[in-house]
Amino acid sequence: MPESSPPFPNPKSLCVFCGARFGTDPASRTTAMALGQMLANQGVTLVYGGGGVGLMGLVANAALDSGGKVIGIIPRFLLEREAGHPDLTETSVVETMHERKLQMFERSDGFVVLPGGLGTLEELFEVLSWRTLGLHSKPIVIIDQGGYWKPLAALLQNVVEGGFAERTHLDHVAFVNGIDEVLPTIAAMPRSAGLAKRLDRV
Ligand code: AMP
């Protein structure tokens, strides 16, 4: 796509990937709640893993408290461990992790990543790798809360520089520093932006 292609339309729904724990940086909790509030205030439906624990629970509760719509997709076997949220707008109980990720993917117009652990990385890398296979062109915005994702930006840059991915594969990935940048970044995301520009922002 040429640089002049139109930007993505405003998303109706965004899927948030984030920790089922709180992490050690207390500021992550504030950011998670601010993200939930922002999505609700902007009329963007939150799609997420359906749990009530960790940063996941905070994003969902903040969105609900602000009058937003929240869709949770949770495997039956995790209902107890991740405290399946009882008060969501819609809960979809699935049988496997693969079904969960597919529904999260299908029901959202883009992805927002907060600090998280291995599950968050797994979810992120799946949508990233699907992108490299040309399976979608949905935007992926990574909130670099407190520099938490700086090593990830360096790793992705290294993958490209090492010749294992094209720069264009990361055209739809952006690192941002705060919640306020999420929707403007998605709206302005050019379809053929250079990787370096985005990773430089970290
Ligand atoms: P974490 O980032 O490890 O705290 O996990 C965040 C979310 O990712 C939780 O809802 C986990 O259930 C989920 N998760 C954990 N492992 C995986 C996996 N292998 N594939 C997909 N999701 C996962």
PDB file of C-alpha atoms and ligand atoms in Angstrom:
ATOM      1  CA  MET A   1       0.000   0.000   0.000  1.00  0.00           C
ATOM      2  CA  PRO A   2       1.343   3.481  -0.782  1.00  0.00           C
ATOM      3  CA  GLU A   3       1.982   6.042   1.979  1.00  0.00           C
ATOM      4  CA  SER A   4      -1.127   7.949   0.905  1.00  0.00           C
ATOM      5  CA  SER A   5      -3.523   5.089   1.702  1.00  0.00           C
ATOM      6  CA  PRO A   6      -6.301   6.093   4.070  1.00  0.00           C
ATOM      7  CA  PRO A   7      -5.738   5.448   7.785  1.00  0.00           C
ATOM      8  CA  PHE A   8      -7.626   2.749   9.646  1.00  0.00           C
ATOM      9  CA  PRO A   9     -11.180   3.742  10.508  1.00  0.00           C
ATOM     10  CA  ASN A  10     -11.805   4.234  14.221  1.00  0.00           C
ATOM     11  CA  PRO A  11     -12.045   0.825  15.847  1.00  0.00           C
ATOM     12  CA  LYS A  12     -15.402  -0.407  17.142  1.00  0.00           C
ATOM     13  CA  SER A  13     -13.664  -2.868  19.404  1.00  0.00           C
ATOM     14  CA  LEU A  14     -10.136  -3.411  20.651  1.00  0.00           C
ATOM     15  CA  CYS A  15      -8.675  -6.512  22.209  1.00  0.00           C
ATOM     16  CA  VAL A  16      -6.397  -5.920  25.187  1.00  0.00           C
ATOM     17  CA  PHE A  17      -3.630  -8.376  26.009  1.00  0.00           C
ATOM     18  CA  CYS A  18      -2.176  -7.949  29.497  1.00  0.00           C
ATOM     19  CA  GLY A  19      -1.084  -9.736  32.635  1.00  0.00           C
ATOM     20  CA  ALA A  20      -3.246 -11.989  34.759  1.00  0.00           C
ATOM     21  CA  ARG A  21      -1.006 -10.616  37.548  1.00  0.00           C
ATOM     22  CA  PHE A  22      -0.340  -7.043  38.600  1.00  0.00           C
ATOM     23  CA  GLY A  23       3.421  -6.992  38.064  1.00  0.00           C
ATOM     24  CA  THR A  24       5.843  -5.112  40.295  1.00  0.00           C
ATOM     25  CA  ASP A  25       5.317  -1.594  38.940  1.00  0.00           C
ATOM     26  CA  PRO A  26       2.309  -0.020  40.705  1.00  0.00           C
ATOM     27  CA  ALA A  27       1.948   2.424  37.791  1.00  0.00           C
ATOM     28  CA  SER A  28       0.800  -0.455  35.580  1.00  0.00           C
ATOM     29  CA  ARG A  29      -2.416  -0.652  37.607  1.00  0.00           C
ATOM     30  CA  THR A  30      -3.137   3.013  37.005  1.00  0.00           C
ATOM     31  CA  THR A  31      -2.458   2.615  33.299  1.00  0.00           C
ATOM     32  CA  ALA A  32      -4.682  -0.461  33.078  1.00  0.00           C
ATOM     33  CA  MET A  33      -7.585   1.380  34.700  1.00  0.00           C
ATOM     34  CA  ALA A  34      -7.023   4.444  32.535  1.00  0.00           C
ATOM     35  CA  LEU A  35      -7.127   2.247  29.440  1.00  0.00           C
ATOM     36  CA  GLY A  36     -10.454   0.698  30.467  1.00  0.00           C
ATOM     37  CA  GLN A  37     -11.913   4.130  31.163  1.00  0.00           C
ATOM     38  CA  MET A  38     -10.648   5.567  27.904  1.00  0.00           C
ATOM     39  CA  LEU A  39     -12.123   2.726  25.826  1.00  0.00           C
ATOM     40  CA  ALA A  40     -15.484   3.109  27.527  1.00  0.00           C
ATOM     41  CA  ASN A  41     -15.496   6.892  27.145  1.00  0.00           C
ATOM     42  CA  GLN A  42     -14.634   6.596  23.467  1.00  0.00           C
ATOM     43  CA  GLY A  43     -17.332   4.003  22.822  1.00  0.00           C
ATOM     44  CA  VAL A  44     -14.842   1.275  21.979  1.00  0.00           C
ATOM     45  CA  THR A  45     -15.884  -2.222  23.065  1.00  0.00           C
ATOM     46  CA  LEU A  46     -13.236  -4.006  25.115  1.00  0.00           C
ATOM     47  CA  VAL A  47     -12.504  -7.589  24.111  1.00  0.00           C
ATOM     48  CA  TYR A  48     -10.273  -9.504  26.493  1.00  0.00           C
ATOM     49  CA  GLY A  49      -9.554 -12.836  28.131  1.00  0.00           C
ATOM     50  CA  GLY A  50     -12.531 -12.658  30.475  1.00  0.00           C
ATOM     51  CA  GLY A  51     -10.713 -12.972  33.779  1.00  0.00           C
ATOM     52  CA  GLY A  52     -11.171 -10.927  36.924  1.00  0.00           C
ATOM     53  CA  VAL A  53      -7.561 -11.086  38.088  1.00  0.00           C
ATOM     54  CA  GLY A  54      -4.460  -8.926  37.653  1.00  0.00           C
ATOM     55  CA  LEU A  55      -4.274  -6.120  35.132  1.00  0.00           C
ATOM     56  CA  MET A  56      -6.927  -7.937  33.054  1.00  0.00           C
ATOM     57  CA  GLY A  57      -9.482  -7.510  35.814  1.00  0.00           C
ATOM     58  CA  LEU A  58      -8.577  -3.857  36.323  1.00  0.00           C
ATOM     59  CA  VAL A  59      -9.048  -2.967  32.642  1.00  0.00           C
ATOM     60  CA  ALA A  60     -12.415  -4.736  32.534  1.00  0.00           C
ATOM     61  CA  ASN A  61     -13.723  -3.242  35.788  1.00  0.00           C
ATOM     62  CA  ALA A  62     -12.669   0.261  34.802  1.00  0.00           C
ATOM     63  CA  ALA A  63     -14.416  -0.087  31.431  1.00  0.00           C
ATOM     64  CA  LEU A  64     -17.604  -1.426  33.064  1.00  0.00           C
ATOM     65  CA  ASP A  65     -17.566   1.255  35.774  1.00  0.00           C
ATOM     66  CA  SER A  66     -17.367   3.881  33.027  1.00  0.00           C
ATOM     67  CA  GLY A  67     -20.378   2.421  31.223  1.00  0.00           C
ATOM     68  CA  GLY A  68     -18.441   0.592  28.520  1.00  0.00           C
ATOM     69  CA  LYS A  69     -19.150  -2.699  26.769  1.00  0.00           C
ATOM     70  CA  VAL A  70     -16.875  -5.589  27.678  1.00  0.00           C
ATOM     71  CA  ILE A  71     -16.681  -8.980  25.971  1.00  0.00           C
ATOM     72  CA  GLY A  72     -14.716 -11.679  27.792  1.00  0.00           C
ATOM     73  CA  ILE A  73     -13.574 -14.896  26.146  1.00  0.00           C
ATOM     74  CA  ILE A  74     -12.411 -17.504  28.587  1.00  0.00           C
ATOM     75  CA  PRO A  75     -11.732 -21.246  28.417  1.00  0.00           C
ATOM     76  CA  ARG A  76     -13.849 -23.342  30.768  1.00  0.00           C
ATOM     77  CA  PHE A  77     -10.801 -24.715  32.576  1.00  0.00           C
ATOM     78  CA  LEU A  78      -9.623 -21.186  33.456  1.00  0.00           C
ATOM     79  CA  LEU A  79     -12.949 -19.961  34.849  1.00  0.00           C
ATOM     80  CA  GLU A  80     -11.815 -20.657  38.387  1.00  0.00           C
ATOM     81  CA  ARG A  81      -8.098 -19.910  38.107  1.00  0.00           C
ATOM     82  CA  GLU A  82      -8.579 -16.576  36.360  1.00  0.00           C
ATOM     83  CA  ALA A  83     -11.756 -15.754  38.274  1.00  0.00           C
ATOM     84  CA  GLY A  84     -14.060 -15.477  35.271  1.00  0.00           C
ATOM     85  CA  HIS A  85     -15.611 -12.040  35.566  1.00  0.00           C
ATOM     86  CA  PRO A  86     -19.319 -12.368  36.510  1.00  0.00           C
ATOM     87  CA  ASP A  87     -20.556  -8.979  35.303  1.00  0.00           C
ATOM     88  CA  LEU A  88     -19.381  -8.565  31.728  1.00  0.00           C
ATOM     89  CA  THR A  89     -21.625  -7.394  28.921  1.00  0.00           C
ATOM     90  CA  GLU A  90     -20.984 -10.761  27.303  1.00  0.00           C
ATOM     91  CA  THR A  91     -18.948 -13.786  28.300  1.00  0.00           C
ATOM     92  CA  SER A  92     -18.014 -16.455  25.808  1.00  0.00           C
ATOM     93  CA  VAL A  93     -16.896 -19.693  27.451  1.00  0.00           C
ATOM     94  CA  VAL A  94     -14.785 -21.751  25.073  1.00  0.00           C
ATOM     95  CA  GLU A  95     -13.076 -25.117  25.399  1.00  0.00           C
ATOM     96  CA  THR A  96      -9.487 -24.365  24.392  1.00  0.00           C
ATOM     97  CA  MET A  97      -6.858 -21.623  24.427  1.00  0.00           C
ATOM     98  CA  HIS A  98      -6.834 -21.744  20.637  1.00  0.00           C
ATOM     99  CA  GLU A  99     -10.559 -21.044  20.468  1.00  0.00           C
ATOM    100  CA  ARG A 100     -10.090 -18.194  22.921  1.00  0.00           C
ATOM    101  CA  LYS A 101      -7.393 -16.543  20.855  1.00  0.00           C
ATOM    102  CA  LEU A 102      -9.315 -17.010  17.619  1.00  0.00           C
ATOM    103  CA  GLN A 103     -12.441 -15.371  19.069  1.00  0.00           C
ATOM    104  CA  MET A 104     -10.400 -12.557  20.580  1.00  0.00           C
ATOM    105  CA  PHE A 105      -8.856 -12.033  17.153  1.00  0.00           C
ATOM    106  CA  GLU A 106     -12.099 -12.254  15.184  1.00  0.00           C
ATOM    107  CA  ARG A 107     -14.127 -10.007  17.473  1.00  0.00           C
ATOM    108  CA  SER A 108     -11.718  -7.071  17.552  1.00  0.00           C
ATOM    109  CA  ASP A 109     -10.514  -4.432  15.117  1.00  0.00           C
ATOM    110  CA  GLY A 110      -7.070  -4.144  16.665  1.00  0.00           C
ATOM    111  CA  PHE A 111      -4.915  -5.036  19.641  1.00  0.00           C
ATOM    112  CA  VAL A 112      -3.551  -3.113  22.596  1.00  0.00           C
ATOM    113  CA  VAL A 113      -0.826  -4.596  24.761  1.00  0.00           C
ATOM    114  CA  LEU A 114      -0.152  -3.628  28.378  1.00  0.00           C
ATOM    115  CA  PRO A 115       2.562  -5.150  30.562  1.00  0.00           C
ATOM    116  CA  GLY A 116       2.092  -8.865  31.035  1.00  0.00           C
ATOM    117  CA  GLY A 117       3.796 -12.221  31.191  1.00  0.00           C
ATOM    118  CA  LEU A 118       4.229 -15.233  28.982  1.00  0.00           C
ATOM    119  CA  GLY A 119       0.525 -15.459  28.125  1.00  0.00           C
ATOM    120  CA  THR A 120       0.547 -11.833  26.982  1.00  0.00           C
ATOM    121  CA  LEU A 121       3.655 -12.455  24.888  1.00  0.00           C
ATOM    122  CA  GLU A 122       2.103 -15.550  23.369  1.00  0.00           C
ATOM    123  CA  GLU A 123      -1.037 -13.667  22.405  1.00  0.00           C
ATOM    124  CA  LEU A 124       0.962 -10.767  20.987  1.00  0.00           C
ATOM    125  CA  PHE A 125       3.296 -12.996  18.990  1.00  0.00           C
ATOM    126  CA  GLU A 126       0.411 -14.876  17.493  1.00  0.00           C
ATOM    127  CA  VAL A 127      -1.196 -11.753  16.033  1.00  0.00           C
ATOM    128  CA  LEU A 128       2.260 -10.530  14.985  1.00  0.00           C
ATOM    129  CA  SER A 129       3.108 -13.754  13.203  1.00  0.00           C
ATOM    130  CA  TRP A 130      -0.336 -13.935  11.575  1.00  0.00           C
ATOM    131  CA  ARG A 131       0.414 -10.478  10.266  1.00  0.00           C
ATOM    132  CA  THR A 132       3.691 -11.643   8.708  1.00  0.00           C
ATOM    133  CA  LEU A 133       1.714 -14.376   6.952  1.00  0.00           C
ATOM    134  CA  GLY A 134      -0.621 -11.740   5.545  1.00  0.00           C
ATOM    135  CA  LEU A 135      -3.586 -13.075   7.492  1.00  0.00           C
ATOM    136  CA  HIS A 136      -4.665  -9.653   8.716  1.00  0.00           C
ATOM    137  CA  SER A 137      -3.742  -6.007   8.788  1.00  0.00           C
ATOM    138  CA  LYS A 138      -5.205  -5.039  12.153  1.00  0.00           C
ATOM    139  CA  PRO A 139      -3.210  -2.484  14.142  1.00  0.00           C
ATOM    140  CA  ILE A 140      -1.206  -3.543  17.189  1.00  0.00           C
ATOM    141  CA  VAL A 141      -0.365  -0.873  19.764  1.00  0.00           C
ATOM    142  CA  ILE A 142       2.031  -1.694  22.574  1.00  0.00           C
ATOM    143  CA  ILE A 143       1.896   0.561  25.615  1.00  0.00           C
ATOM    144  CA  ASP A 144       5.437   0.813  26.882  1.00  0.00           C
ATOM    145  CA  GLN A 145       4.478   1.420  30.497  1.00  0.00           C
ATOM    146  CA  GLY A 146       7.610   2.481  32.399  1.00  0.00           C
ATOM    147  CA  GLY A 147       9.854   1.086  29.663  1.00  0.00           C
ATOM    148  CA  TYR A 148       8.631  -2.457  30.337  1.00  0.00           C
ATOM    149  CA  TRP A 149       8.492  -3.361  26.626  1.00  0.00           C
ATOM    150  CA  LYS A 150      11.793  -1.714  25.617  1.00  0.00           C
ATOM    151  CA  PRO A 151      13.568  -5.093  25.334  1.00  0.00           C
ATOM    152  CA  LEU A 152      10.732  -6.305  23.079  1.00  0.00           C
ATOM    153  CA  ALA A 153      11.226  -3.341  20.744  1.00  0.00           C
ATOM    154  CA  ALA A 154      14.941  -4.125  20.604  1.00  0.00           C
ATOM    155  CA  LEU A 155      14.213  -7.794  19.941  1.00  0.00           C
ATOM    156  CA  LEU A 156      11.837  -7.022  17.066  1.00  0.00           C
ATOM    157  CA  GLN A 157      14.367  -4.640  15.574  1.00  0.00           C
ATOM    158  CA  ASN A 158      17.005  -7.339  15.853  1.00  0.00           C
ATOM    159  CA  VAL A 159      14.767  -9.871  14.101  1.00  0.00           C
ATOM    160  CA  VAL A 160      14.398  -7.483  11.164  1.00  0.00           C
ATOM    161  CA  GLU A 161      18.076  -6.498  11.099  1.00  0.00           C
ATOM    162  CA  GLY A 162      19.026 -10.158  11.352  1.00  0.00           C
ATOM    163  CA  GLY A 163      17.123 -10.843   8.166  1.00  0.00           C
ATOM    164  CA  PHE A 164      14.377 -13.011   9.658  1.00  0.00           C
ATOM    165  CA  ALA A 165      11.480 -10.635   8.971  1.00  0.00           C
ATOM    166  CA  GLU A 166      10.705  -7.812   6.586  1.00  0.00           C
ATOM    167  CA  ARG A 167      10.437  -4.287   7.925  1.00  0.00           C
ATOM    168  CA  THR A 168       6.972  -4.175   6.385  1.00  0.00           C
ATOM    169  CA  HIS A 169       5.888  -7.044   8.628  1.00  0.00           C
ATOM    170  CA  LEU A 170       5.925  -4.609  11.513  1.00  0.00           C
ATOM    171  CA  ASP A 171       4.146  -1.803   9.694  1.00  0.00           C
ATOM    172  CA  HIS A 172       1.121  -2.175  11.883  1.00  0.00           C
ATOM    173  CA  VAL A 173       2.954  -2.296  15.183  1.00  0.00           C
ATOM    174  CA  ALA A 174       3.446   0.854  17.225  1.00  0.00           C
ATOM    175  CA  PHE A 175       4.974   1.443  20.637  1.00  0.00           C
ATOM    176  CA  VAL A 176       3.397   4.310  22.573  1.00  0.00           C
ATOM    177  CA  ASN A 177       4.110   5.860  25.938  1.00  0.00           C
ATOM    178  CA  GLY A 178       0.610   6.510  27.215  1.00  0.00           C
ATOM    179  CA  ILE A 179      -3.098   5.845  26.910  1.00  0.00           C
ATOM    180  CA  ASP A 180      -3.779   9.153  25.162  1.00  0.00           C
ATOM    181  CA  GLU A 181      -1.691   7.996  22.214  1.00  0.00           C
ATOM    182  CA  VAL A 182      -3.557   4.751  21.572  1.00  0.00           C
ATOM    183  CA  LEU A 183      -6.519   5.868  19.426  1.00  0.00           C
ATOM    184  CA  PRO A 184      -4.671   8.679  17.593  1.00  0.00           C
ATOM    185  CA  THR A 185      -1.877   6.223  16.777  1.00  0.00           C
ATOM    186  CA  ILE A 186      -4.360   3.728  15.356  1.00  0.00           C
ATOM    187  CA  ALA A 187      -6.200   6.436  13.419  1.00  0.00           C
ATOM    188  CA  ALA A 188      -2.991   7.844  11.966  1.00  0.00           C
ATOM    189  CA  MET A 189      -1.228   4.542  11.394  1.00  0.00           C
ATOM    190  CA  PRO A 190      -0.096   4.617   7.775  1.00  0.00           C
ATOM    191  CA  ARG A 191      -0.290   1.301   6.014  1.00  0.00           C
ATOM    192  CA  SER A 192       3.347   1.346   4.986  1.00  0.00           C
ATOM    193  CA  ALA A 193       5.099   3.104   7.873  1.00  0.00           C
ATOM    194  CA  GLY A 194       8.732   2.244   8.508  1.00  0.00           C
ATOM    195  CA  LEU A 195       9.657   0.087  11.461  1.00  0.00           C
ATOM    196  CA  ALA A 196      12.480   2.333  12.662  1.00  0.00           C
ATOM    197  CA  LYS A 197      10.136   5.251  13.211  1.00  0.00           C
ATOM    198  CA  ARG A 198       7.912   3.220  15.489  1.00  0.00           C
ATOM    199  CA  LEU A 199      10.662   1.555  17.480  1.00  0.00           C
ATOM    200  CA  ASP A 200      12.385   4.932  17.893  1.00  0.00           C
ATOM    201  CA  ARG A 201       9.404   6.082  19.917  1.00  0.00           C
ATOM    202  CA  VAL A 202      10.177   3.686  22.739  1.00  0.00           C
TER     203      VAL A 202
HETATM  204  P1  AMP B   1       0.068 -13.631  31.568  1.00  0.00           P
HETATM  205  O1  AMP B   1       0.565 -12.568  30.660  1.00  0.00           O
HETATM  206  O2  AMP B   1       0.973 -14.834  31.598  1.00  0.00           O
HETATM  207  O3  AMP B   1      -0.275 -13.130  32.918  1.00  0.00           O
HETATM  208  O4  AMP B   1      -1.274 -14.191  30.915  1.00  0.00           O
HETATM  209  C1  AMP B   1      -2.202 -13.300  30.386  1.00  0.00           C
HETATM  210  C2  AMP B   1      -3.322 -14.064  29.754  1.00  0.00           C
HETATM  211  O5  AMP B   1      -2.800 -14.912  28.731  1.00  0.00           O
HETATM  212  C3  AMP B   1      -4.053 -14.988  30.735  1.00  0.00           C
HETATM  213  O6  AMP B   1      -5.442 -14.847  30.501  1.00  0.00           O
HETATM  214  C4  AMP B   1      -3.610 -16.369  30.312  1.00  0.00           C
HETATM  215  O7  AMP B   1      -4.650 -17.318  30.463  1.00  0.00           O
HETATM  216  C5  AMP B   1      -3.324 -16.213  28.872  1.00  0.00           C
HETATM  217  N1  AMP B   1      -2.358 -17.207  28.429  1.00  0.00           N
HETATM  218  C6  AMP B   1      -1.446 -17.863  29.175  1.00  0.00           C
HETATM  219  N2  AMP B   1      -0.749 -18.743  28.442  1.00  0.00           N
HETATM  220  C7  AMP B   1      -1.252 -18.670  27.189  1.00  0.00           C
HETATM  221  C8  AMP B   1      -0.996 -19.339  25.974  1.00  0.00           C
HETATM  222  N3  AMP B   1      -0.060 -20.280  25.850  1.00  0.00           N
HETATM  223  N4  AMP B   1      -1.725 -18.993  24.897  1.00  0.00           N
HETATM  224  C9  AMP B   1      -2.652 -18.027  24.993  1.00  0.00           C
HETATM  225  N5  AMP B   1      -2.953 -17.370  26.105  1.00  0.00           N
HETATM  226  C10 AMP B   1      -2.276 -17.683  27.192  1.00  0.00           C
END
